[in-house]
Amino acid sequence: MTSQLIQAFLVLAAFYIASLIIDRAIKQFQRRFDSTALETFRLISNSQRAILLFIGIVLALSKLGFDVAALVAGLGLTGFALGFALKDAISNLVAGVMIVLYKPIKLGNYIEVSNSKGIVIDLNLRYITIKGDGAVHLIPNSLILSNKVSIIDREDD
């Protein structure tokens, strides 16, 4: 039993150390981008840490002799159901990460997308806020990547 505890501890420690190393690498990579990408990198960092620690815990439990097959199968089905239920939110989140990293649109741009025109006043991981035509429009990020977006040069007006 003592050797199983030591093995479980070593597996968990290895995954924890790996998450710290990856976190440090993400922070090094983050320095290449401006502060607008900080939220995206924080999300990536926290996600990788949670995933690695969860995998480490499952593997440590298996080293202790627990049957984790039912747990893994149940989590797989739960993940599938949640992914299907949250597909639009996940799509907007992934599109938001791509928009923050590639910067096709910036604050202050005058854009037209999905029959809405206006000045970009806010960018976040779920939607872009544009103000124009006497209204404020919230455009989901997935529409930005899947539809035609016109960035209009206002100097010609």
mmCIF file of C-alpha atoms in Angstrom:
data_model
loop_
_atom_site.group_PDB
_atom_site.id
_atom_site.type_symbol
_atom_site.label_atom_id
_atom_site.label_comp_id
_atom_site.label_asym_id
_atom_site.label_seq_id
_atom_site.Cartn_x
_atom_site.Cartn_y
_atom_site.Cartn_z
ATOM 1 C CA MET A 1 0.000 0.000 0.000
ATOM 2 C CA THR A 2 2.866 2.373 0.756
ATOM 3 C CA SER A 3 4.351 1.943 -2.729
ATOM 4 C CA GLN A 4 0.941 2.674 -4.258
ATOM 5 C CA LEU A 5 0.692 5.900 -2.243
ATOM 6 C CA ILE A 6 4.172 6.936 -3.342
ATOM 7 C CA GLN A 7 3.371 6.162 -6.997
ATOM 8 C CA ALA A 8 0.088 8.081 -6.774
ATOM 9 C CA PHE A 9 1.868 11.053 -5.191
ATOM 10 C CA LEU A 10 4.610 10.989 -7.860
ATOM 11 C CA VAL A 11 2.042 10.897 -10.688
ATOM 12 C CA LEU A 12 0.125 13.808 -9.181
ATOM 13 C CA ALA A 13 3.333 15.758 -8.570
ATOM 14 C CA ALA A 14 4.503 15.143 -12.148
ATOM 15 C CA PHE A 15 1.259 16.527 -13.576
ATOM 16 C CA TYR A 16 1.380 19.502 -11.209
ATOM 17 C CA ILE A 17 4.953 20.314 -12.221
ATOM 18 C CA ALA A 18 4.041 19.895 -15.902
ATOM 19 C CA SER A 19 1.173 22.375 -15.451
ATOM 20 C CA LEU A 20 3.572 24.880 -13.844
ATOM 21 C CA ILE A 21 6.064 24.497 -16.704
ATOM 22 C CA ILE A 22 3.352 24.962 -19.324
ATOM 23 C CA ASP A 23 1.998 27.961 -17.390
ATOM 24 C CA ARG A 24 5.444 29.569 -17.413
ATOM 25 C CA ALA A 25 5.786 28.896 -21.161
ATOM 26 C CA ILE A 26 2.374 30.486 -21.790
ATOM 27 C CA LYS A 27 3.428 33.571 -19.800
ATOM 28 C CA GLN A 28 6.638 33.828 -21.855
ATOM 29 C CA PHE A 29 4.612 33.555 -25.067
ATOM 30 C CA GLN A 30 2.092 36.125 -23.759
ATOM 31 C CA ARG A 31 4.794 38.807 -23.595
ATOM 32 C CA ARG A 32 4.856 38.902 -27.403
ATOM 33 C CA PHE A 33 1.308 40.268 -27.438
ATOM 34 C CA ASP A 34 -0.185 43.456 -26.069
ATOM 35 C CA SER A 35 -2.388 43.727 -22.997
ATOM 36 C CA THR A 36 -5.610 43.060 -24.945
ATOM 37 C CA ALA A 37 -4.643 39.386 -25.195
ATOM 38 C CA LEU A 38 -4.112 39.035 -21.429
ATOM 39 C CA GLU A 39 -7.620 37.665 -20.816
ATOM 40 C CA THR A 40 -7.174 35.033 -23.522
ATOM 41 C CA PHE A 41 -3.872 33.808 -22.165
ATOM 42 C CA ARG A 42 -5.271 33.690 -18.632
ATOM 43 C CA LEU A 43 -8.121 31.505 -19.915
ATOM 44 C CA ILE A 44 -5.681 29.174 -21.694
ATOM 45 C CA SER A 45 -3.435 28.985 -18.633
ATOM 46 C CA ASN A 46 -6.266 28.194 -16.227
ATOM 47 C CA SER A 47 -7.763 25.633 -18.616
ATOM 48 C CA GLN A 48 -4.520 23.723 -19.111
ATOM 49 C CA ARG A 49 -3.886 23.671 -15.379
ATOM 50 C CA ALA A 50 -7.376 22.322 -14.595
ATOM 51 C CA ILE A 51 -7.147 19.679 -17.315
ATOM 52 C CA LEU A 52 -3.682 18.483 -16.310
ATOM 53 C CA LEU A 53 -4.534 18.371 -12.619
ATOM 54 C CA PHE A 54 -7.734 16.451 -13.346
ATOM 55 C CA ILE A 55 -5.831 13.905 -15.455
ATOM 56 C CA GLY A 56 -3.225 13.642 -12.692
ATOM 57 C CA ILE A 57 -5.913 12.999 -10.061
ATOM 58 C CA VAL A 58 -7.578 10.306 -12.199
ATOM 59 C CA LEU A 59 -4.245 8.580 -12.831
ATOM 60 C CA ALA A 60 -3.306 8.843 -9.132
ATOM 61 C CA LEU A 61 -6.632 7.255 -8.178
ATOM 62 C CA SER A 62 -5.979 4.421 -10.613
ATOM 63 C CA LYS A 63 -2.531 3.900 -9.026
ATOM 64 C CA LEU A 64 -4.292 3.559 -5.674
ATOM 65 C CA GLY A 65 -6.391 0.737 -7.081
ATOM 66 C CA PHE A 66 -9.647 2.562 -7.769
ATOM 67 C CA ASP A 67 -11.575 1.578 -10.900
ATOM 68 C CA VAL A 68 -11.687 4.834 -12.850
ATOM 69 C CA ALA A 69 -13.136 3.375 -16.067
ATOM 70 C CA ALA A 70 -16.719 4.215 -15.069
ATOM 71 C CA LEU A 71 -15.649 7.699 -13.976
ATOM 72 C CA VAL A 72 -13.883 8.389 -17.276
ATOM 73 C CA ALA A 73 -16.794 7.000 -19.323
ATOM 74 C CA GLY A 74 -19.301 9.079 -17.364
ATOM 75 C CA LEU A 75 -17.227 12.210 -17.785
ATOM 76 C CA GLY A 76 -16.915 11.531 -21.508
ATOM 77 C CA LEU A 77 -20.697 11.389 -21.872
ATOM 78 C CA THR A 78 -21.111 14.470 -19.697
ATOM 79 C CA GLY A 79 -18.518 16.342 -21.751
ATOM 80 C CA PHE A 80 -20.292 15.382 -24.964
ATOM 81 C CA ALA A 81 -23.658 16.574 -23.633
ATOM 82 C CA LEU A 82 -22.199 19.838 -22.314
ATOM 83 C CA GLY A 83 -20.294 20.442 -25.537
ATOM 84 C CA PHE A 84 -23.448 19.948 -27.564
ATOM 85 C CA ALA A 85 -25.490 22.182 -25.245
ATOM 86 C CA LEU A 86 -22.844 24.922 -25.194
ATOM 87 C CA LYS A 87 -21.728 24.740 -28.826
ATOM 88 C CA ASP A 88 -22.716 28.336 -29.596
ATOM 89 C CA ALA A 89 -21.010 29.713 -26.488
ATOM 90 C CA ILE A 90 -17.889 27.658 -27.204
ATOM 91 C CA SER A 91 -17.940 28.799 -30.834
ATOM 92 C CA ASN A 92 -18.068 32.454 -29.722
ATOM 93 C CA LEU A 93 -15.293 31.859 -27.194
ATOM 94 C CA VAL A 94 -12.957 30.249 -29.737
ATOM 95 C CA ALA A 95 -13.749 32.981 -32.263
ATOM 96 C CA GLY A 96 -13.049 35.595 -29.564
ATOM 97 C CA VAL A 97 -9.636 34.072 -28.906
ATOM 98 C CA MET A 98 -8.853 34.168 -32.623
ATOM 99 C CA ILE A 99 -10.011 37.789 -32.903
ATOM 100 C CA VAL A 100 -7.866 38.844 -29.931
ATOM 101 C CA LEU A 101 -4.795 37.047 -31.281
ATOM 102 C CA TYR A 102 -5.083 37.958 -34.981
ATOM 103 C CA LYS A 103 -6.625 41.436 -34.466
ATOM 104 C CA PRO A 104 -8.621 41.757 -37.699
ATOM 105 C CA ILE A 105 -10.782 44.356 -35.917
ATOM 106 C CA LYS A 106 -9.612 46.997 -33.456
ATOM 107 C CA LEU A 107 -11.323 49.421 -31.130
ATOM 108 C CA GLY A 108 -12.417 52.506 -33.041
ATOM 109 C CA ASN A 109 -12.822 50.727 -36.407
ATOM 110 C CA TYR A 110 -16.020 51.542 -38.289
ATOM 111 C CA ILE A 111 -17.360 48.167 -39.425
ATOM 112 C CA GLU A 112 -20.346 46.631 -41.104
ATOM 113 C CA VAL A 113 -21.362 43.066 -40.273
ATOM 114 C CA SER A 114 -24.733 41.296 -40.336
ATOM 115 C CA ASN A 115 -26.589 44.425 -41.498
ATOM 116 C CA SER A 116 -25.205 46.463 -38.588
ATOM 117 C CA LYS A 117 -22.846 49.400 -38.993
ATOM 118 C CA GLY A 118 -20.994 51.227 -36.307
ATOM 119 C CA ILE A 119 -17.825 51.996 -34.423
ATOM 120 C CA VAL A 120 -16.287 49.175 -32.397
ATOM 121 C CA ILE A 121 -16.447 50.296 -28.776
ATOM 122 C CA ASP A 122 -15.660 46.990 -27.023
ATOM 123 C CA LEU A 123 -14.113 43.611 -27.807
ATOM 124 C CA ASN A 124 -14.358 40.610 -25.516
ATOM 125 C CA LEU A 125 -14.305 36.834 -25.765
ATOM 126 C CA ARG A 126 -18.053 36.487 -26.428
ATOM 127 C CA TYR A 127 -19.097 39.415 -28.605
ATOM 128 C CA ILE A 128 -18.092 42.683 -30.204
ATOM 129 C CA THR A 129 -19.980 45.840 -29.242
ATOM 130 C CA ILE A 130 -20.537 48.394 -31.985
ATOM 131 C CA LYS A 131 -22.319 51.730 -31.676
ATOM 132 C CA GLY A 132 -24.081 53.178 -34.651
ATOM 133 C CA ASP A 133 -27.440 54.113 -36.152
ATOM 134 C CA GLY A 134 -28.650 55.340 -32.763
ATOM 135 C CA ALA A 135 -28.208 51.905 -31.158
ATOM 136 C CA VAL A 136 -25.598 49.675 -29.577
ATOM 137 C CA HIS A 137 -25.244 46.274 -31.276
ATOM 138 C CA LEU A 138 -23.748 43.162 -29.704
ATOM 139 C CA ILE A 139 -22.365 40.955 -32.486
ATOM 140 C CA PRO A 140 -21.389 37.394 -31.460
ATOM 141 C CA ASN A 141 -17.760 36.637 -32.328
ATOM 142 C CA SER A 142 -18.701 33.566 -34.355
ATOM 143 C CA LEU A 143 -20.546 35.847 -36.798
ATOM 144 C CA ILE A 144 -17.395 37.920 -37.242
ATOM 145 C CA LEU A 145 -15.450 34.876 -38.411
ATOM 146 C CA SER A 146 -18.233 33.310 -40.474
ATOM 147 C CA ASN A 147 -19.692 36.382 -42.225
ATOM 148 C CA LYS A 148 -18.349 39.131 -44.414
ATOM 149 C CA VAL A 149 -17.030 42.011 -42.333
ATOM 150 C CA SER A 150 -16.370 45.380 -43.940
ATOM 151 C CA ILE A 151 -13.954 47.722 -42.220
ATOM 152 C CA ILE A 152 -14.969 51.105 -43.580
ATOM 153 C CA ASP A 153 -12.429 53.902 -43.991
ATOM 154 C CA ARG A 154 -14.132 56.904 -42.375
ATOM 155 C CA GLU A 155 -11.724 59.454 -43.885
ATOM 156 C CA ASP A 156 -13.592 59.224 -47.214
ATOM 157 C CA ASP A 157 -16.908 60.301 -45.634
#
